[in-house]
Amino acid sequence: MNRTKVVNSARLLRVIDALGARHETTPRFRQSRFALSWGAPPVLWQLAFFVGPLLLLVWISFWSVSNFRLTPDFVFDNWVHLLSSGSFTSAYAYSFKMALLTAIVVGALAVPAAYTIAFRTSQRVRLTLLLILIVPFFTSYPVRIYSWQSLLSPNGFINSLLEVVSLGPYLFLNNWFGTLIGLMTLTMPLVVIIQTLAFSAVDRRYVEAAYNLGCGRIKTFFTVLLPLAKIGLILSVTLAFVLAFGDFVSPTFLGGSRPPTLSILLTDQVQSGNHWPRASVVAVIMFVTLITVVLSMLALAYRNKWRNV
Amino acid sequence: MSNIVDKNGRPISRRRFLQGMGALAGTAVLSSSPFRSLHANDQVLNILTWPGHGDPFVVREFEEQYNCTVRTREYEGGEEMLAMVNQAPPGTYDVIMADAEYIEMLRDGDFIQQLDPSDYPLDDFWPEFQEFETHWVDGDLYSVMLRFGYIGMAYRTDVFDEAEVSSYSALWSNKGEGRVGFFDWYLPSMGCVSLYEGNQRPFDIDSAAFEAVKDRLLSLEPQTAGFRGMSGVFSMLTDGTATVIPGVGDWVAFLLQEDGVPVASSVPEEGGLQWTESLSIANGAQNPDLAKSFIQYMTSPEGQVKTARLPAYAASIPNRKGWELLNEEYPDAARSLRHTFDERNVIDEYRDGLISLRRLPVQQNIEQWNDAWTEFKSL
């Protein structure tokens, strides 16, 4: 082999190496490949079953329906019809109001429970209580709602108890109260669990320092604990809002569709007339609302943290 | 992993172990996958029906006789049925059960096949149902009636007496305040309101009459208890949330009476509606012969007696020979269904002319009626 050939071969090898064809796997590369292989499935799942359908949903909202048949189209009729309809406006307002009410009521009721579990119980009791909060998820949500139906009905257990003390019967079903009870059933355990974790993560030395500096329990709670657990508390009520806003079961079976929420309006569009495009409009508006609420709440939760970064 | 060895006694590496476990999990998933059944070559009869029609009480004998499985997909409302038919690829269903008013749309949409009348015992039917409108188009048969019933009001007998529900005005009475439940489907509920407005043909009304019906419907807002599906109708009457429900009828009362709930039904003096359930063979059916056999079985006297006593909800049957068998084998059921020959029966009521066939809106489109219903629900 003459010298020219050797030099050319060496150059070729360098080019191949530069192109990565003879890339040696470094530990760092292997680590990132490992992370990628574990992280890819959920990302692909989200792309296939969330982003894809979401884009499809937006696209379908411009289609038309003729004689129960979907026709690919590009018309704004569905948007105009729903946005100008009083039924949609009232369903939107009612859904938002009920979700907000649920988040506030559940958030407020959960705080003392979560505080007690996090700070006033032994580790064994804490774990037992957290387990009890998880147990409701072992049964299906509609089954729990059906149980409430029999408890809250005019001839049900609660009215029977009230009758003993010469009260009632009261109508707890087919109104906002029934819906609220159902939404609280859905969200309360989750909110308490998240708030308990938020309180548990607070460094107890800050609490002790507050006591040592003469703060009472209430002042310590509001000036030390709440600000330190703020992120978890805000996330918990945000989750309650998100779950309540899109729920179909409680407004239907305990609220009697009276008035309809957005999720009921959405199913009505499909069941009566196969109007998937209008249902898509409702779904897109629900999604935009939830994204706006979640991002706003995240901004509120992490405001100071981001400022400090 | 070194503790685990292969058949040659060599230790199995972690990679091979994971590969094996992956293959095992994949096999397990595929073996129980719902996709498998789509390609199976079993004799499966797929039926799209109202709830309850796949009950073994009705279909077991047919399954044994034809060595097949009847699989049902259920809907609650004609438009939901149309939506499901539209969304399903051809071959999804062999038999489609539909109410009379939707058969024409199924035919226009090319979803159902033309039937040969000589295949079915139509001559055994009561004369009124042998050439039932909407089942025939230009002399061609597309559907065979399975069962029917009348729609008026169902009411709690511990709240209303029979005289009080002889008119739809009971819905606006003090006893009904906040306790009028609704079956969440615009067609029967608005049909009853239209009858109360004096419309002889409740679904064939001009725009002025439609506005009057709409106004009358909206005036029910203070009376309204809630809007529910079929199961909710039963629970509202059972737990007393609703004391009266328009747009439903015997089918609700029969079932609740069996459970001891004080409920009855009435066809008010303003008239009632007739609902029907009829069977058609789907276009593209994978088992058209089996579908034909199923319709033959269900419209035979034996099948008719079974469907009349369907546990989900009893109903009247159009086959006169079915009536005879019912009276012979189940005289109590024949009496409660008013299917006796020596007393006033449901055919006499039909001949009185008080019953209108439930139809789709004629002078307005479905959307207008639906929007009025949604507006009412949103009040």
XYZ file of C-alpha atoms in Angstrom:
688
model
C 0.000 0.000 0.000
C 1.662 3.280 -1.011
C 1.641 6.438 1.094
C -1.099 8.221 -0.899
C -3.481 5.366 -0.361
C -2.783 5.322 3.375
C -3.396 9.066 3.689
C -6.636 8.790 1.732
C -7.832 5.915 3.897
C -7.059 7.882 7.054
C -9.025 10.878 5.704
C -11.941 8.651 4.834
C -11.987 7.208 8.333
C -11.999 10.703 9.824
C -14.909 11.721 7.607
C -16.845 8.615 8.570
C -16.115 9.280 12.224
C -17.244 12.892 11.846
C -20.484 11.725 10.295
C -21.056 9.498 13.285
C -20.903 6.223 11.412
C -18.299 4.964 13.854
C -19.740 6.756 16.838
C -18.548 5.317 20.108
C -21.346 5.084 22.730
C -20.280 7.178 25.683
C -21.962 6.658 29.124
C -23.698 10.021 28.701
C -25.077 9.030 25.299
C -26.277 5.708 26.697
C -27.996 7.548 29.552
C -29.843 9.902 27.231
C -30.846 6.983 24.990
C -32.137 5.160 28.065
C -34.123 8.227 29.164
C -35.474 8.650 25.652
C -36.607 5.035 25.406
C -38.465 5.315 28.724
C -39.851 8.779 28.047
C -40.938 8.233 24.449
C -43.990 5.998 25.027
C -45.918 8.539 27.120
C -44.982 11.301 24.685
C -46.109 9.198 21.727
C -49.266 8.260 23.625
C -50.058 11.912 24.263
C -49.402 12.791 20.623
C -51.570 9.955 19.347
C -54.428 10.184 21.808
C -54.453 13.808 22.903
C -52.825 16.190 20.447
C -54.066 14.272 17.396
C -57.705 14.043 18.533
C -57.570 17.659 19.680
C -56.568 18.835 16.213
C -59.246 16.585 14.733
C -61.763 18.113 17.124
C -60.930 21.635 15.952
C -61.163 20.502 12.341
C -64.527 18.767 12.818
C -65.979 21.885 14.425
C -66.069 23.400 10.912
C -67.810 20.420 9.307
C -71.502 20.257 8.539
C -74.170 17.642 9.159
C -76.770 16.690 6.627
C -79.453 14.153 7.457
C -77.385 12.743 10.329
C -74.301 12.413 8.116
C -71.063 14.245 8.808
C -69.738 16.148 5.794
C -66.176 17.530 5.685
C -66.617 21.245 5.145
C -65.313 24.611 6.275
C -68.269 26.551 7.634
C -68.583 28.707 10.735
C -72.264 27.858 11.241
C -71.632 25.634 14.253
C -69.621 28.299 16.049
C -72.115 31.024 15.210
C -75.092 28.877 16.217
C -73.696 27.908 19.605
C -72.062 31.189 20.533
C -75.271 33.060 19.793
C -77.499 30.576 21.584
C -78.830 31.345 25.040
C -78.668 27.643 25.947
C -74.916 27.594 25.407
C -74.341 30.794 27.371
C -76.346 29.574 30.340
C -74.708 26.121 30.224
C -71.265 27.746 30.165
C -72.084 30.104 33.029
C -73.611 27.289 35.109
C -70.692 24.914 34.477
C -68.160 27.587 35.406
C -70.117 28.618 38.484
C -70.486 25.041 39.738
C -66.817 24.248 39.097
C -65.757 27.412 40.930
C -68.127 26.709 43.814
C -66.822 23.147 44.085
C -63.199 24.305 44.070
C -63.864 26.908 46.781
C -66.010 24.713 49.033
C -63.864 21.604 48.685
C -60.640 23.600 48.964
C -61.835 25.300 52.153
C -63.192 22.126 53.752
C -60.085 20.139 52.866
C -57.578 22.523 54.478
C -58.382 21.724 58.144
C -58.593 18.015 57.356
C -55.272 18.041 55.502
C -53.616 20.131 58.234
C -54.809 17.722 60.906
C -53.617 14.676 58.965
C -50.233 16.244 58.210
C -49.433 17.772 61.605
C -51.636 16.296 64.296
C -51.452 12.572 63.680
C -48.831 9.891 64.110
C -47.280 8.400 60.999
C -49.378 5.238 61.323
C -52.645 7.155 61.672
C -51.612 9.443 58.796
C -51.035 6.498 56.491
C -54.311 4.908 57.571
C -56.223 8.123 56.884
C -54.575 8.530 53.480
C -55.523 4.946 52.678
C -59.113 5.695 53.676
C -59.063 8.655 51.295
C -57.896 6.389 48.483
C -60.510 3.687 49.156
C -63.380 5.550 47.396
C -61.458 5.168 44.129
C -61.798 1.391 44.461
C -65.492 1.773 43.619
C -66.745 3.357 40.429
C -67.808 6.970 40.523
C -71.306 6.347 39.045
C -71.936 3.734 41.752
C -71.106 6.300 44.429
C -73.433 8.766 42.725
C -76.262 6.217 42.634
C -75.754 5.723 46.375
C -76.173 9.442 46.902
C -79.340 9.291 44.823
C -80.954 6.855 47.224
C -79.723 8.820 50.261
C -80.921 12.199 48.991
C -84.258 11.209 47.456
C -87.526 12.466 49.000
C -88.091 8.987 50.471
C -84.417 8.482 51.213
C -82.362 8.063 54.351
C -81.606 11.738 54.977
C -85.214 12.865 54.597
C -86.295 9.969 56.847
C -83.899 11.210 59.524
C -85.192 14.758 59.137
C -88.738 13.489 59.437
C -87.906 12.142 62.909
C -87.273 15.715 64.047
C -90.343 16.963 62.145
C -88.393 18.515 59.290
C -88.691 18.137 55.539
C -88.977 16.405 53.243
C -86.560 18.512 51.252
C -85.690 18.235 47.580
C -81.963 17.612 47.465
C -81.967 16.117 43.983
C -82.358 17.627 40.510
C -80.901 20.987 41.492
C -77.528 22.666 42.037
C -77.270 21.236 45.557
C -77.446 17.660 44.290
C -74.851 18.471 41.653
C -72.556 20.037 44.260
C -72.787 16.969 46.502
C -71.780 14.774 43.561
C -68.902 17.026 42.540
C -67.642 17.098 46.123
C -67.768 13.304 46.171
C -65.623 13.294 43.065
C -63.045 15.849 44.137
C -62.809 15.902 47.934
C -60.540 12.850 48.472
C -58.055 14.018 45.832
C -57.940 17.551 47.180
C -57.375 16.364 50.754
C -54.579 14.034 49.628
C -52.799 16.764 47.638
C -53.170 19.286 50.455
C -51.895 16.747 52.988
C -48.800 16.194 50.850
C -48.383 19.959 50.495
C -48.498 20.496 54.259
C -46.250 17.479 54.899
C -43.588 18.966 52.620
C -43.347 22.138 54.726
C -40.096 22.282 56.690
C -41.184 22.051 60.313
C -38.285 24.176 61.482
C -40.048 27.224 60.061
C -43.120 26.389 62.140
C -40.995 25.887 65.253
C -39.175 29.141 64.556
C -42.520 30.954 64.319
C -43.588 29.498 67.682
C -40.224 30.435 69.228
C -40.682 33.985 67.979
C -44.018 34.176 69.763
C -46.479 33.475 66.974
C -49.729 31.838 68.000
C -51.121 28.809 66.182
C -53.512 30.745 64.006
C -50.947 33.365 63.040
C -48.393 30.644 62.317
C -50.919 28.837 60.158
C -51.778 31.882 58.068
C -48.360 33.541 57.893
C -46.041 30.531 57.720
C -47.867 27.345 56.783
C -50.263 28.618 54.127
C -47.616 30.571 52.166
C -45.204 27.625 52.285
C -47.876 25.117 51.166
C -49.310 27.587 48.651
C -48.307 25.729 45.496
C -49.891 22.447 46.588
C -53.034 24.188 47.818
C -53.496 26.092 44.564
C -52.880 22.972 42.494
C -55.422 21.039 44.570
C -58.251 23.509 43.975
C -57.261 23.787 40.317
C -57.640 20.038 39.984
C -61.050 20.255 41.690
C -62.108 22.929 39.205
C -60.907 20.911 36.209
C -62.693 17.727 37.313
C -65.912 19.549 38.200
C -66.028 21.632 35.032
C -66.076 18.626 32.735
C -68.091 16.201 34.842
C -71.139 14.593 33.275
C -72.279 12.105 35.911
C -73.222 14.340 38.857
C -75.050 17.046 36.875
C -77.041 14.306 35.133
C -77.866 11.878 37.900
C -77.978 14.202 40.919
C -78.657 17.506 39.169
C -81.282 16.046 36.810
C -79.737 18.012 33.899
C -81.363 21.033 35.411
C -79.937 23.206 34.044
C -77.644 21.376 31.631
C -73.899 21.784 31.992
C -71.547 21.990 29.030
C -70.845 18.259 29.188
C -74.595 17.532 29.008
C -75.004 20.035 26.177
C -72.165 18.283 24.376
C -73.770 14.842 24.619
C -77.145 16.309 23.629
C -75.595 17.583 20.396
C -74.459 14.065 19.518
C -77.501 12.153 20.701
C -79.991 14.454 19.030
C -79.063 14.876 15.406
C -75.577 13.331 15.394
C -74.183 16.859 15.497
C -70.535 16.066 16.170
C -69.385 19.438 14.771
C -71.414 21.345 17.377
C -70.248 18.936 20.063
C -66.695 19.682 18.911
C -67.303 23.408 19.318
C -68.421 22.802 22.914
C -65.402 20.558 23.538
C -62.929 23.072 22.095
C -64.394 25.871 24.216
C -64.222 23.660 27.308
C -60.603 22.839 26.534
C -59.615 26.470 25.991
C -61.341 27.431 29.243
C -59.558 24.738 31.216
C -56.160 25.526 29.710
C -56.655 29.204 30.539
C -57.679 28.432 34.107
C -54.839 25.952 34.666
C -52.163 28.264 33.242
C -53.490 31.194 35.285
C -53.459 29.121 38.452
C -49.953 27.830 37.716
C -48.798 31.396 37.201
C -50.356 32.321 40.521
C -48.818 29.329 42.289
C -45.281 29.813 40.956
C -45.312 33.607 40.712
C -42.709 34.275 43.397
C -40.630 31.220 42.507
C -40.260 32.346 38.905
C -39.493 35.867 40.041
C -36.693 34.539 42.245
C -35.177 32.395 39.499
C -30.923 -12.499 36.765
C -28.176 -15.038 37.145
C -30.454 -17.253 39.245
C -32.723 -17.818 36.258
C -31.430 -20.285 33.690
C -32.619 -21.349 30.257
C -33.430 -24.924 29.218
C -29.720 -25.601 28.655
C -28.839 -24.481 32.144
C -27.265 -21.208 31.019
C -28.076 -18.064 32.983
C -30.596 -15.797 31.258
C -29.410 -12.242 30.718
C -31.562 -9.287 31.792
C -32.132 -8.342 28.152
C -33.406 -11.840 27.281
C -35.519 -11.911 30.403
C -37.161 -8.598 29.501
C -37.679 -9.772 25.912
C -39.378 -12.919 27.162
C -41.566 -11.033 29.584
C -42.501 -8.566 26.840
C -43.501 -11.373 24.506
C -45.503 -13.021 27.271
C -47.311 -9.782 28.116
C -47.995 -9.145 24.425
C -49.474 -12.606 24.008
C -51.637 -12.127 27.081
C -52.929 -8.772 25.821
C -53.637 -10.066 22.316
C -55.370 -13.186 23.563
C -57.857 -11.090 25.511
C -58.016 -8.271 23.009
C -61.387 -7.051 21.792
C -59.917 -6.903 18.275
C -59.722 -10.685 18.138
C -63.471 -11.043 18.163
C -63.824 -8.799 15.108
C -62.103 -11.436 13.013
C -63.653 -14.429 14.644
C -65.823 -16.548 12.446
C -68.333 -17.483 15.153
C -72.044 -17.204 14.449
C -72.691 -13.908 16.148
C -75.833 -11.937 15.501
C -75.205 -8.249 16.164
C -78.312 -6.282 16.982
C -78.758 -2.574 17.590
C -81.655 -2.197 20.000
C -83.337 -0.320 22.769
C -82.121 -1.540 26.192
C -83.119 -4.958 27.459
C -83.707 -6.844 24.217
C -80.583 -8.954 24.573
C -81.954 -10.453 27.776
C -81.394 -14.254 27.858
C -85.077 -14.488 28.821
C -85.834 -13.597 25.216
C -82.847 -14.673 23.139
C -81.530 -17.826 24.828
C -83.947 -20.165 23.064
C -83.050 -18.639 19.706
C -79.331 -18.937 20.474
C -79.729 -22.614 21.363
C -81.882 -23.312 18.329
C -79.456 -21.678 15.881
C -76.213 -22.351 17.769
C -75.259 -18.698 17.787
C -74.700 -15.774 20.109
C -76.876 -12.693 20.105
C -74.864 -9.593 20.881
C -76.669 -6.298 21.429
C -75.603 -2.691 21.310
C -78.126 -0.429 23.029
C -79.395 3.087 22.482
C -81.951 5.342 24.177
C -83.680 7.402 21.513
C -84.159 7.243 17.766
C -81.637 9.940 16.964
C -79.018 8.226 19.048
C -79.773 5.081 17.044
C -79.324 6.969 13.758
C -76.082 8.441 15.014
C -74.778 4.990 15.934
C -75.777 3.550 12.573
C -74.079 6.432 10.777
C -70.864 6.036 12.737
C -70.601 2.257 12.370
C -68.810 0.673 9.422
C -70.944 -1.622 7.226
C -71.331 -5.069 8.710
C -71.336 -3.860 12.309
C -74.992 -4.777 12.764
C -77.087 -7.601 11.345
C -80.425 -6.494 12.749
C -81.518 -2.947 13.528
C -84.435 -2.319 15.817
C -85.995 1.052 15.103
C -89.140 2.961 15.901
C -91.518 3.422 12.980
C -90.675 7.090 12.468
C -87.011 6.337 11.757
C -87.453 3.484 9.297
C -87.882 5.816 6.354
C -84.629 7.577 7.242
C -82.839 4.253 7.561
C -84.144 3.255 4.157
C -83.229 6.607 2.565
C -79.765 6.306 4.059
C -79.449 2.821 2.532
C -78.891 1.306 5.956
C -81.552 -1.435 5.742
C -82.524 -4.090 3.236
C -85.808 -4.680 1.472
C -87.605 -7.668 3.003
C -89.690 -10.393 1.419
C -93.153 -10.202 3.067
C -93.728 -13.929 2.542
C -90.826 -14.643 4.947
C -92.746 -13.228 7.897
C -96.093 -14.062 9.554
C -97.740 -10.754 8.656
C -101.075 -12.476 7.971
C -101.214 -13.439 11.648
C -100.952 -9.783 12.690
C -103.965 -7.664 13.632
C -105.210 -6.047 10.389
C -104.145 -2.579 11.608
C -100.521 -3.692 11.700
C -100.267 -5.836 8.565
C -99.435 -2.954 6.267
C -98.252 -0.492 8.858
C -97.330 2.931 7.506
C -93.625 3.744 7.275
C -92.772 0.015 7.166
C -93.766 -0.153 3.509
C -92.519 2.174 0.783
C -94.099 1.912 -2.685
C -95.327 -1.567 -1.885
C -91.941 -2.766 -0.624
C -91.463 -3.984 2.935
C -88.480 -2.741 4.956
C -89.346 -3.562 8.535
C -91.545 -5.897 10.588
C -93.250 -4.654 13.737
C -92.129 -6.429 16.889
C -94.045 -4.621 19.621
C -95.800 -1.378 20.413
C -97.289 0.647 23.232
C -99.098 3.846 24.024
C -97.616 7.011 25.426
C -99.436 9.369 27.720
C -98.402 9.962 31.298
C -97.042 7.780 34.088
C -97.947 8.974 37.574
C -97.648 8.139 41.265
C -101.013 6.809 42.425
C -100.332 7.991 45.982
C -100.300 11.578 44.693
C -102.733 11.660 41.765
C -105.988 9.774 41.359
C -107.164 8.506 37.981
C -109.551 11.418 37.343
C -106.799 13.987 37.917
C -104.641 12.546 35.164
C -107.433 12.275 32.613
C -105.960 15.436 31.042
C -102.431 16.676 30.444
C -103.453 19.696 32.538
C -102.285 17.578 35.502
C -98.765 18.612 34.506
C -99.579 22.235 35.388
C -101.459 21.385 38.601
C -100.291 22.274 42.096
C -99.571 18.621 42.792
C -97.125 18.625 39.960
C -95.206 21.712 41.052
C -91.511 20.864 40.937
C -92.376 17.191 40.483
C -92.908 16.788 36.737
C -90.141 14.567 35.459
C -89.155 14.302 31.817
C -87.832 11.494 29.687
C -84.944 13.381 28.089
C -86.071 13.040 24.481
C -87.872 15.886 22.748
C -90.133 13.758 20.556
C -92.531 12.055 23.020
C -92.523 14.901 25.538
C -93.228 17.635 22.996
C -95.704 15.333 21.238
C -97.795 15.176 24.421
C -97.673 18.956 24.801
C -98.747 19.263 21.151
C -101.720 16.971 21.825
C -102.658 19.142 24.809
C -102.584 22.147 22.475
C -105.295 20.405 20.467
C -103.227 19.346 17.472
C -104.866 16.290 15.933
C -101.644 15.489 14.104
C -99.203 16.471 16.857
C -96.051 16.414 14.726
C -97.520 17.919 11.570
C -98.130 21.502 12.699
C -97.537 24.895 11.117
C -95.158 27.481 12.517
C -97.837 29.282 14.559
C -98.898 26.024 16.182
C -95.253 25.129 16.769
C -94.639 28.434 18.562
C -97.726 27.761 20.690
C -96.410 24.293 21.571
C -93.039 25.793 22.428
C -94.583 28.457 24.667
C -96.709 25.821 26.383
C -93.635 23.681 26.927
C -91.632 26.569 28.393
C -94.504 27.281 30.784
C -93.743 23.933 32.424
C -90.455 25.254 33.817
C -91.689 25.824 37.409
C -93.152 22.323 37.409
C -90.002 20.574 36.236
C -88.215 18.060 38.453
C -85.513 16.967 36.028
C -84.550 15.350 32.750
C -83.339 11.771 32.712
C -82.756 8.807 30.449
C -84.750 5.600 30.545
C -83.280 4.303 33.811
C -83.732 7.727 35.360
C -87.439 7.696 34.529
C -87.822 4.585 36.657
C -85.768 5.954 39.525
C -87.520 9.341 39.542
C -90.924 7.681 39.914
C -89.606 5.168 42.443
C -87.932 7.642 44.774
C -90.725 10.196 44.390
C -88.555 12.916 42.839
C -91.164 12.979 40.102
C -94.843 12.341 40.640
C -95.871 12.514 36.996
C -93.942 12.081 33.737
C -95.346 12.820 30.280
C -94.107 11.054 27.174
C -93.981 7.624 28.761
C -96.612 4.977 29.306
C -97.477 1.414 30.115
C -93.926 0.199 29.733
C -92.891 2.175 32.805
C -95.952 1.368 34.879
C -95.851 -2.421 34.307
C -92.320 -2.748 35.567
C -92.683 -0.513 38.612
C -95.990 -2.093 39.618
C -94.222 -5.466 39.765
C -91.825 -3.947 42.311
C -94.707 -2.584 44.362
C -94.172 1.054 43.429
C -97.523 2.918 43.379
C -97.382 3.932 39.724
C -99.925 3.757 36.895
C -100.173 5.156 33.391
C -102.911 6.944 31.526
C -103.780 8.036 28.014
C -105.415 11.431 28.643
C -108.556 12.602 26.886
C -106.478 14.812 24.534
C -104.993 11.620 23.118
C -101.843 9.561 23.277
C -98.981 8.568 21.057
C -98.083 5.149 19.767
C -94.520 3.944 19.928
C -93.388 0.962 17.935
C -90.312 -1.190 17.777
C -89.682 -2.907 14.479
C -86.938 -5.125 13.137
C -84.992 -4.663 9.909
C -82.007 -6.400 8.362
C -79.015 -4.091 8.045
C -77.420 -3.535 4.688
C -74.038 -5.239 4.714
C -75.155 -7.623 7.462
C -72.570 -10.335 8.024
C -75.254 -12.916 8.793
C -78.349 -11.960 6.767
C -79.894 -15.450 6.943
C -79.484 -15.567 10.687
C -80.949 -12.060 10.867
C -83.989 -13.223 8.905
C -84.368 -16.231 11.216
C -84.185 -13.930 14.220
C -86.979 -11.701 12.912
C -89.036 -14.807 12.081
C -88.487 -16.123 15.601
C -89.320 -12.831 17.304
C -92.518 -12.348 15.306
C -93.661 -15.946 15.827
C -96.232 -16.550 18.617
C -93.484 -17.912 20.920
C -91.164 -14.963 20.304
C -94.042 -12.538 20.662
C -95.020 -13.930 24.054
C -91.437 -13.554 25.231
C -91.038 -9.981 23.991
C -94.425 -9.017 25.447
C -93.098 -10.065 28.867
C -89.599 -8.613 28.362
C -88.160 -8.053 31.866
C -86.786 -4.605 30.927
C -90.216 -3.337 29.885
C -93.347 -5.161 28.815
C -95.191 -4.152 25.658
C -98.106 -4.932 23.380
C -97.575 -7.317 20.494
C -99.056 -7.149 16.972
C -99.383 -10.897 16.296
C -102.902 -12.161 17.036
C -101.643 -15.726 17.453
C -99.183 -14.358 19.979
C -102.170 -12.982 21.889
C -103.794 -16.416 21.866
C -100.654 -18.075 23.217
C -100.236 -15.365 25.841
C -103.809 -15.852 27.071
C -103.272 -19.599 27.163
C -99.941 -19.631 28.988
C -99.861 -16.366 30.938
C -103.442 -15.156 31.518
C -102.318 -12.669 34.202
C -99.850 -11.041 31.827
C -102.531 -10.964 29.118
C -104.874 -9.148 31.507
C -102.309 -6.587 32.667
C -101.281 -5.927 29.048
C -104.975 -5.599 28.101
C -104.524 -8.399 25.547
C -107.684 -10.338 26.397
C -110.370 -11.039 23.813
C -113.435 -10.846 26.072
C -112.698 -7.421 27.602
C -111.808 -4.024 26.214
C -108.254 -4.380 24.913
C -105.481 -2.268 23.397
C -106.742 -2.820 19.864
C -110.148 -1.364 20.894
C -108.304 1.675 22.270
C -106.411 1.969 18.998
C -109.665 1.824 17.050
C -111.116 4.645 19.169
C -108.870 7.002 17.190
C -107.268 8.652 20.209
C -103.831 7.319 19.405
C -101.467 9.112 16.995
C -98.360 7.462 15.685
C -95.236 9.123 17.034
C -93.548 10.748 14.054
C -90.683 13.017 13.230
C -91.590 16.702 12.799
C -93.163 17.248 9.388
C -93.293 21.020 8.807
C -90.227 21.922 10.850
C -86.854 20.226 10.821
C -85.650 18.092 13.705
C -83.182 20.788 14.684
C -85.944 23.296 15.458
C -87.696 20.873 17.773
C -84.408 19.907 19.358
C -83.426 23.518 19.915
C -86.792 24.205 21.564
C -86.210 21.214 23.847
C -82.679 22.379 24.722
C -84.022 25.869 25.419
C -86.620 24.372 27.769
C -83.969 22.329 29.573
C -81.801 25.413 29.991
C -84.442 27.522 31.719
